[in-house]
XYZ file of C-alpha atoms in Angstrom:
560
model
C -12.928 7.348 -1.678
C -15.920 9.011 0.048
C -15.340 12.599 1.091
C -14.864 13.515 4.730
C -18.200 14.650 6.165
C -18.608 18.392 6.541
C -19.585 17.864 10.187
C -16.251 16.209 10.898
C -14.410 19.044 9.180
C -16.280 21.495 11.416
C -15.231 19.502 14.492
C -11.581 19.706 13.466
C -11.847 23.454 12.922
C -13.917 24.259 16.021
C -11.547 22.301 18.248
C -8.651 24.285 16.743
C -6.813 21.057 15.943
C -6.177 22.468 12.476
C -6.661 25.756 10.708
C -8.802 26.275 7.648
C -5.631 26.716 5.600
C -4.185 23.429 6.852
C -7.443 21.603 6.175
C -7.596 23.076 2.683
C -4.012 22.040 2.001
C -4.747 18.491 3.164
C -7.884 18.222 1.027
C -5.965 19.448 -2.011
C -3.283 16.804 -1.429
C -5.597 13.825 -0.792
C -4.783 11.974 -4.055
C -6.422 8.719 -2.946
C -5.649 9.224 0.738
C -7.982 10.537 3.409
C -7.793 13.958 5.000
C -6.821 12.246 8.290
C -3.793 10.565 6.748
C -2.644 13.677 4.903
C -2.949 15.876 8.006
C -0.878 13.301 9.915
C 1.738 13.061 7.151
C 2.004 16.857 6.947
C 2.666 16.943 10.689
C -0.311 19.146 11.547
C -2.093 16.668 13.834
C -1.905 12.942 14.568
C -4.672 10.473 13.783
C -4.849 9.640 17.502
C -5.530 13.286 18.403
C -8.201 13.512 15.697
C -9.930 10.357 16.945
C -9.859 11.521 20.593
C -11.272 14.949 19.712
C -14.037 13.452 17.547
C -14.952 10.993 20.299
C -15.066 13.729 22.939
C -17.096 16.095 20.749
C -19.659 13.488 19.677
C -19.628 11.835 23.112
C -18.749 8.468 21.661
C -16.482 5.729 22.940
C -12.873 5.749 21.688
C -11.644 2.235 20.802
C -8.098 0.966 20.307
C -8.630 -1.779 17.728
C -5.184 -3.194 18.429
C -6.291 -4.058 21.966
C -10.038 -4.549 21.483
C -11.708 -7.968 21.290
C -13.158 -7.905 17.788
C -15.886 -10.447 17.030
C -14.900 -11.999 13.667
C -18.553 -12.896 12.986
C -19.483 -9.238 13.324
C -16.585 -8.130 11.121
C -17.791 -10.442 8.376
C -21.463 -9.550 8.708
C -21.055 -6.925 5.966
C -19.222 -7.084 2.672
C -15.515 -6.212 2.815
C -15.990 -3.650 0.026
C -18.383 -1.676 2.263
C -15.887 -1.711 5.125
C -13.179 -0.391 2.815
C -15.420 2.224 1.186
C -16.513 3.817 4.463
C -13.389 2.986 6.520
C -15.300 1.121 9.223
C -15.488 -2.334 10.746
C -18.198 -3.981 12.905
C -16.635 -5.219 16.158
C -19.646 -6.633 18.053
C -23.303 -7.420 17.456
C -26.425 -8.998 18.869
C -29.915 -9.517 17.472
C -30.833 -5.829 17.611
C -27.621 -3.804 17.596
C -24.234 -3.721 15.866
C -21.231 -1.837 17.270
C -19.159 -0.346 14.454
C -15.695 1.214 14.750
C -15.498 4.206 12.406
C -12.862 6.763 11.543
C -15.654 9.169 10.549
C -18.662 8.519 12.817
C -20.262 11.742 11.548
C -20.873 10.047 8.186
C -24.640 9.535 8.447
C -24.796 7.995 4.949
C -22.537 5.145 6.052
C -24.586 4.555 9.199
C -27.854 4.567 7.208
C -26.438 2.070 4.693
C -25.350 -0.271 7.479
C -28.758 -0.025 9.159
C -30.471 -1.035 5.917
C -27.998 -3.827 5.085
C -27.926 -5.442 8.536
C -31.405 -4.677 9.799
C -29.868 -3.647 13.123
C -29.448 -0.402 14.994
C -25.892 0.925 14.557
C -23.832 1.992 17.576
C -20.806 3.923 16.259
C -17.524 4.066 18.181
C -14.399 5.969 17.156
C -11.090 4.484 15.971
C -8.168 5.837 13.972
C -8.304 5.230 10.250
C -5.000 3.345 10.273
C -6.317 0.953 12.924
C -9.526 0.427 10.957
C -7.591 -0.428 7.784
C -5.405 -2.921 9.659
C -8.470 -4.504 11.266
C -10.219 -4.859 7.903
C -7.225 -6.761 6.545
C -7.074 -8.913 9.655
C -10.729 -9.847 10.139
C -12.626 -9.394 6.848
C -11.867 -12.675 5.165
C -15.254 -14.320 4.758
C -14.530 -16.783 7.585
C -14.889 -16.510 11.327
C -11.369 -17.235 12.476
C -8.076 -18.099 10.770
C -7.266 -21.015 13.051
C -10.752 -22.455 12.499
C -10.238 -22.039 8.755
C -6.994 -23.995 8.904
C -8.566 -26.787 10.939
C -11.534 -26.932 8.584
C -9.385 -27.015 5.459
C -7.028 -29.699 6.730
C -9.982 -31.825 7.891
C -11.529 -31.536 4.421
C -8.259 -32.500 2.779
C -7.733 -35.470 5.040
C -11.243 -36.733 4.358
C -10.806 -36.292 0.603
C -7.453 -38.026 0.555
C -8.730 -40.927 2.659
C -11.536 -41.432 0.162
C -9.073 -41.241 -2.706
C -5.484 -42.428 -2.588
C -3.465 -43.611 0.392
C -0.253 -42.317 -1.221
C 0.717 -39.142 0.619
C 2.750 -38.041 -2.411
C -0.013 -38.583 -4.952
C 0.358 -35.693 -7.408
C -3.253 -36.065 -8.534
C -4.251 -34.313 -5.296
C -2.415 -31.116 -6.225
C -5.446 -29.384 -7.737
C -8.112 -30.491 -5.256
C -10.098 -27.587 -3.830
C -9.064 -28.115 -0.178
C -5.358 -28.132 -1.062
C -5.648 -25.024 -3.226
C -7.577 -23.354 -0.409
C -4.951 -24.199 2.231
C -2.001 -23.099 0.093
C -3.758 -19.838 -0.739
C -4.459 -19.328 2.945
C -0.806 -19.882 3.901
C 0.370 -17.417 1.258
C -2.128 -14.674 2.080
C -1.553 -15.030 5.831
C 2.170 -14.706 5.202
C 1.716 -11.501 3.231
C -0.700 -9.997 5.754
C 1.636 -10.772 8.647
C 4.576 -9.061 6.896
C 6.721 -12.204 6.969
C 10.026 -12.427 5.146
C 9.967 -16.227 4.713
C 7.447 -19.056 4.849
C 8.818 -22.497 5.764
C 6.778 -25.593 4.882
C 8.560 -28.462 6.620
C 7.736 -32.187 6.567
C 8.057 -33.750 10.007
C 7.825 -37.353 11.155
C 4.123 -37.193 12.011
C 2.819 -34.040 10.324
C 3.559 -30.993 8.128
C 4.772 -27.880 9.952
C 4.371 -24.312 8.636
C 6.445 -21.509 10.146
C 6.615 -17.763 9.415
C 9.737 -15.651 9.845
C 8.536 -12.322 11.249
C 11.118 -9.616 11.922
C 13.878 -12.208 11.646
C 12.393 -14.652 14.195
C 10.564 -17.871 13.309
C 7.051 -18.487 14.654
C 5.162 -21.751 14.233
C 1.797 -21.011 12.608
C 0.146 -24.377 12.049
C 0.527 -28.134 11.752
C -1.287 -30.131 9.077
C -1.932 -33.879 8.851
C 0.820 -35.924 7.213
C -1.682 -37.080 4.590
C -1.822 -33.613 2.997
C 1.960 -33.195 2.714
C 2.400 -34.376 -0.858
C -0.488 -32.335 -2.207
C 0.519 -29.101 -0.463
C 4.166 -29.312 -1.540
C 3.247 -30.292 -5.091
C 0.811 -27.386 -5.320
C 3.533 -24.891 -4.325
C 5.990 -26.487 -6.767
C 3.403 -26.276 -9.531
C 2.878 -22.555 -8.842
C 6.646 -22.015 -8.957
C 7.070 -23.841 -12.279
C 9.025 -26.758 -10.815
C 8.980 -30.430 -11.788
C 6.516 -31.969 -9.319
C 7.649 -35.493 -10.241
C 11.263 -34.805 -9.206
C 11.722 -35.091 -5.443
C 15.357 -36.204 -5.182
C 17.193 -32.977 -5.975
C 16.762 -29.344 -4.862
C 14.827 -27.056 -7.182
C 14.293 -23.296 -7.484
C 11.417 -21.279 -8.891
C 9.278 -18.199 -8.423
C 5.714 -16.977 -8.881
C 3.569 -13.958 -8.083
C 0.152 -13.356 -6.572
C -1.952 -10.317 -5.633
C -3.039 -9.942 -1.995
C -5.311 -7.074 -0.940
C -4.590 -5.351 -4.233
C -0.803 -5.522 -3.792
C 1.349 -7.714 -6.089
C 3.814 -9.931 -4.218
C 6.496 -12.198 -5.696
C 7.680 -15.413 -4.053
C 11.077 -17.023 -4.560
C 10.781 -20.739 -3.869
C 13.457 -23.316 -3.043
C 12.988 -26.996 -2.224
C 15.337 -29.289 -0.330
C 14.907 -33.080 -0.012
C 14.927 -34.168 3.652
C 14.421 -37.551 5.291
C 10.705 -36.795 5.781
C 10.050 -35.227 2.363
C 10.767 -31.968 0.539
C 11.184 -28.863 2.644
C 9.903 -25.738 0.856
C 11.147 -22.227 1.641
C 9.241 -19.275 0.188
C 10.942 -15.863 0.319
C 8.554 -12.933 -0.017
C 9.837 -10.254 -2.368
C 8.089 -6.931 -1.959
C 8.942 -4.299 -4.539
C 8.461 -1.499 -2.023
C 11.196 -3.016 0.182
C 13.709 -2.768 -2.645
C 12.567 0.765 -3.470
C 13.460 2.053 -0.017
C 15.578 5.138 0.363
C 18.847 4.820 2.271
C 17.689 7.509 4.679
C 14.741 5.282 5.719
C 16.840 2.233 6.512
C 18.298 3.256 9.863
C 21.524 4.997 8.841
C 22.621 7.704 11.240
C 23.491 10.961 9.508
C 27.287 10.697 9.653
C 27.313 7.060 8.492
C 24.959 7.853 5.616
C 27.134 10.764 4.528
C 30.206 8.502 4.453
C 28.393 6.025 2.210
C 26.879 8.738 0.004
C 30.308 10.291 -0.587
C 31.537 6.922 -1.872
C 28.698 5.950 -4.190
C 28.613 9.406 -5.779
C 32.147 8.842 -7.102
C 32.392 7.662 -10.725
C 34.626 4.672 -9.914
C 35.761 2.460 -7.056
C 34.339 -0.538 -5.204
C 31.725 -0.435 -2.461
C 31.252 -3.676 -0.516
C 28.336 -4.558 1.775
C 29.042 -7.367 4.200
C 27.101 -9.376 6.749
C 25.436 -12.767 7.251
C 22.611 -14.149 5.121
C 19.379 -12.258 5.726
C 21.016 -9.099 7.054
C 19.620 -6.857 4.300
C 22.730 -6.503 2.133
C 20.876 -6.697 -1.185
C 18.284 -4.172 -0.002
C 21.075 -1.728 0.839
C 22.629 -2.186 -2.600
C 19.290 -1.657 -4.345
C 18.615 1.466 -2.292
C 21.948 2.894 -3.471
C 21.235 1.841 -7.064
C 17.817 3.527 -6.953
C 19.580 6.795 -6.179
C 21.991 6.296 -9.081
C 19.459 4.966 -11.596
C 19.209 7.689 -14.238
C 18.954 7.634 -18.018
C 22.529 8.956 -18.272
C 24.000 5.819 -16.656
C 24.366 2.302 -18.043
C 23.692 0.087 -15.027
C 24.186 -3.676 -15.211
C 23.655 -6.187 -12.400
C 24.690 -9.837 -12.117
C 22.608 -11.692 -9.551
C 21.799 -15.185 -8.327
C 18.852 -14.976 -8.365
C 17.422 -11.688 -9.652
C 15.101 -10.917 -6.737
C 13.663 -7.553 -7.789
C 13.166 -6.285 -11.319
C 13.683 -2.606 -12.055
C 12.983 -0.295 -14.936
C 16.184 1.126 -16.380
C 18.565 -1.548 -15.060
C 20.023 -4.333 -17.193
C 19.793 -7.341 -14.902
C 21.552 -10.647 -15.604
C 20.515 -13.927 -13.978
C 23.396 -16.313 -13.227
C 22.839 -19.742 -14.812
C 25.579 -22.271 -13.928
C 23.986 -24.977 -16.103
C 24.582 -22.761 -19.131
C 28.037 -21.850 -17.792
C 26.841 -18.291 -17.094
C 28.688 -17.789 -13.820
C 29.409 -14.498 -12.053
C 32.865 -14.415 -13.638
C 31.616 -15.295 -17.132
C 28.867 -12.676 -16.944
C 31.294 -10.013 -15.707
C 33.693 -10.641 -18.580
C 30.860 -10.032 -21.031
C 29.496 -7.056 -19.106
C 32.765 -5.157 -19.449
C 32.236 -5.193 -23.225
C 28.822 -3.527 -22.763
C 30.294 -0.166 -21.714
C 28.779 -0.090 -18.182
C 29.022 2.883 -15.852
C 27.831 1.038 -12.749
C 28.106 -2.695 -12.053
C 26.342 -4.530 -9.245
C 27.572 -8.034 -8.435
C 25.244 -10.070 -6.260
C 28.095 -11.691 -4.357
C 31.860 -12.069 -4.614
C 32.336 -15.804 -4.101
C 35.683 -16.705 -5.653
C 39.026 -15.340 -6.803
C 38.018 -14.935 -10.450
C 34.941 -12.864 -9.623
C 36.913 -10.813 -7.085
C 39.687 -10.148 -9.599
C 37.320 -8.894 -12.305
C 35.430 -6.753 -9.763
C 38.617 -5.135 -8.457
C 40.002 -4.543 -11.949
C 36.663 -3.015 -13.018
C 36.774 -0.613 -10.080
C 40.309 0.408 -11.097
C 39.369 1.063 -14.721
C 36.639 3.678 -14.333
C 33.606 1.691 -13.157
C 31.612 2.020 -9.972
C 31.272 -1.521 -8.582
C 28.862 -2.534 -5.809
C 28.881 -6.037 -4.347
C 28.460 -8.142 -1.213
C 30.755 -10.368 0.850
C 30.171 -12.698 3.768
C 32.328 -11.453 6.655
C 31.608 -10.479 10.246
C 32.760 -6.860 10.156
C 34.021 -4.192 7.776
C 37.745 -4.681 8.377
C 37.521 -8.422 7.695
C 36.334 -7.754 4.142
C 39.702 -6.293 3.168
C 41.649 -9.264 4.530
C 39.097 -11.629 2.950
C 39.900 -10.252 -0.498
C 43.644 -10.720 0.030
C 42.990 -14.259 1.278
C 41.170 -14.921 -2.012
C 44.434 -14.156 -3.777
C 43.930 -10.495 -4.746
C 47.124 -8.466 -4.452
C 46.969 -6.140 -1.422
C 47.998 -3.087 -3.453
C 45.046 -3.689 -5.827
C 42.637 -4.019 -2.903
C 43.889 -0.810 -1.287
C 43.548 1.123 -4.550
C 40.162 -0.234 -5.663
C 38.037 -0.497 -2.516
C 36.610 2.841 -1.428
C 34.000 1.944 1.192
C 32.793 -1.090 3.165
C 29.452 -1.322 4.968
C 28.956 -4.051 7.568
C 25.365 -4.475 8.680
C 22.853 -6.393 10.771
C 19.093 -6.153 11.183
C 17.627 -5.482 14.627
C 13.977 -5.510 15.570
C 12.271 -2.185 16.226
C 10.444 -1.755 19.501
C 6.679 -1.756 19.126
C 5.647 1.915 19.453
C 2.373 0.924 21.132
C 3.747 -1.039 24.079
C 7.428 -0.225 24.606
C 8.113 0.769 28.197
C 10.809 2.992 29.649
C 13.082 2.033 32.533
C 16.277 3.226 34.193
C 19.209 0.826 33.797
C 21.847 0.872 36.514
C 25.251 2.341 35.833
C 26.842 -1.052 36.566
C 24.665 -2.751 33.946
C 25.696 -0.149 31.381
C 29.377 -0.440 32.335
C 29.225 -4.231 31.898
C 27.937 -3.670 28.338
C 30.522 -0.965 27.596
C 27.594 1.374 26.909
C 28.925 4.671 25.512
C 26.752 6.991 27.643
C 26.438 7.342 31.415
C 23.113 6.375 32.982
C 22.668 9.888 34.378
C 22.945 11.336 30.861
C 20.190 9.161 29.350
C 16.701 10.612 29.266
C 14.901 7.349 28.515
C 15.756 3.763 27.636
C 13.028 1.436 26.429
C 12.494 -2.317 26.494
C 10.005 -4.707 24.930
C 6.747 -5.520 26.691
C 4.319 -7.043 24.164
C 0.756 -6.323 23.040
C -1.765 -7.561 20.485
C -0.462 -5.204 17.822
C 2.982 -6.866 17.864
C 1.774 -10.434 18.565
C 3.080 -10.082 22.145
C 6.708 -9.938 20.985
C 7.342 -6.318 21.926
C 8.785 -5.635 18.479
C 7.321 -4.470 15.174
C 9.482 -4.113 12.057
C 13.255 -3.946 11.732
C 15.997 -1.379 11.261
C 19.614 -1.649 10.162
C 22.754 -1.428 12.269
C 25.740 -0.214 10.266
C 29.453 0.305 10.468
C 30.772 2.276 7.513
C 34.507 2.043 6.841
C 36.007 4.417 4.296
C 39.445 3.439 3.017
C 41.778 6.290 3.960
C 45.469 6.657 3.152
C 46.410 5.158 6.535
C 44.179 2.140 5.942
C 45.605 1.731 2.426
C 49.071 1.510 3.965
C 47.865 -1.111 6.462
C 46.380 -3.238 3.665
C 49.582 -3.143 1.640
C 51.560 -4.026 4.780
C 49.381 -7.094 5.378
C 47.730 -5.843 8.578
C 45.089 -7.924 10.336
C 41.381 -7.090 10.391
C 41.666 -5.982 14.037
C 44.424 -3.523 13.167
C 42.372 -2.107 10.296
C 39.295 -1.758 12.515
C 41.251 0.076 15.234
C 42.479 2.693 12.771
C 38.997 2.999 11.218
C 37.464 3.581 14.668
C 40.096 6.209 15.416
C 39.118 7.907 12.143
C 35.437 8.030 13.126
C 33.946 4.656 12.197
C 31.244 3.469 14.580
C 31.069 -0.296 15.251
C 27.846 -2.266 14.851
C 27.299 -2.398 18.598
C 28.052 1.288 19.065
C 25.619 2.116 16.265
C 23.034 -0.078 17.953
C 23.530 1.559 21.346
C 22.882 4.983 19.814
C 19.613 3.633 18.419
C 18.764 2.406 21.914
C 19.279 5.964 23.176
C 16.985 7.208 20.381
C 14.270 4.807 21.613
C 14.222 2.706 18.439
C 15.249 -0.666 19.874
C 16.316 -2.342 23.105
C 19.659 -3.172 24.684
C 18.681 -6.850 24.684
C 18.056 -6.795 20.929
C 21.404 -5.137 20.205
C 23.213 -7.729 22.314
C 21.357 -10.507 20.468
C 22.285 -9.420 16.950
C 25.826 -8.156 17.587
C 27.098 -10.872 19.932
């Protein structure tokens, strides 16, 4: 990484944004990052303040790349490696001049290089380094525009297929250049847009591709029906599936590297009346390596959970619908517990993330390796901690509960709507209530809500009546600010960017143990848990509204 220019360092010091000691500390801690990023991370000064000060001092224009109209032809007029090396991106150009957004416009070597490469005069403007990096990923792709790329690729494929075979499911088309190009484009666009799932869906007249971003599906493109067989076969080939078998569902996985970051895909196919639907789940290692404190837990809820998983035995259950982040929560807890002194064994279907130091078992029903069969064998392996991907039946539940009672820490998931329902669900499976009350130590119910976009969220003053109708826990007069979604280019006009968890953490107290043994309902258990300090999902969400993290509308959507 090129060093920060001495002129820029002088600007930071002369403006008194940072002290010499702070600048020296940041330079010593660079380790592959820039001084700007380190100063921001250390809390000394934000990138936005640095960019504004540099622009004012050098009398240059300050540009918000998230809102600016970037000319893709200009962005691709220089090699992507140069943009990355100097942390800059061209945003406009004509025959004589090129406008370049730079995080360090005092870098005369970068400007001279661009002048020689392009043969144009360089007009520098100032942007934050983070915005420049995002823009490089978005625009520097060797083509003018993503939508034009898609149209071009599908046109090429259609022409090639028309010249070749009329069979839309002809597997010989799987390795043609246009098909490979389109599939690669879909995958890389999915990664760059931070999607959780990619859906490739045959329709009556065409092939639809949708991305799930922050839990909500967005249609990205439609391709001609003629390319359907080749695209689906190409994905199946990457995932190691049988491309000749289209009558039964199949599962597979593969990995690629996008922008220097390895990404795994879990792939599942499902035969439909119009062809095979393909669902690709993106598995990012950094998501599974998250710390519990970064996942949206409020301090008291996190402390309740931490107290439970630090015990040497007992069962901790995480409950919620599919896609609510249960597995991520379990992995975050396991990361904390993963030490060389512990024998940790997981049983999963499938194994989504692979970790050093954990013994992970993949369920294989065809080989009769079910959750229950794997658990019976695991108990002979002297485990300290056991993670079960999901408790699905009585046999698995029985072994899990007995393991928790015999000196093992057991973590698993259930599918119930709230924390109290998990206890009654276990008894409904046929587990004796006294075993449930003794074994289960903590239950976490969770949902995922979208975070408000920090760049465009707007504050407003809700009426007291509106808050009363929602049973909002705080009076309107006591709220400093409440925010709602507005929408901008940085969040694709949704008003939201990223997600955070909503949690209710129920710890099994003596009173709740008595209720379980007495056969109490889930509502009765929840009432006692709330009286003992448990916060419901909606209450947890409302507190995050007060903290400015999400909106009332989003909480009502996910906790209805």
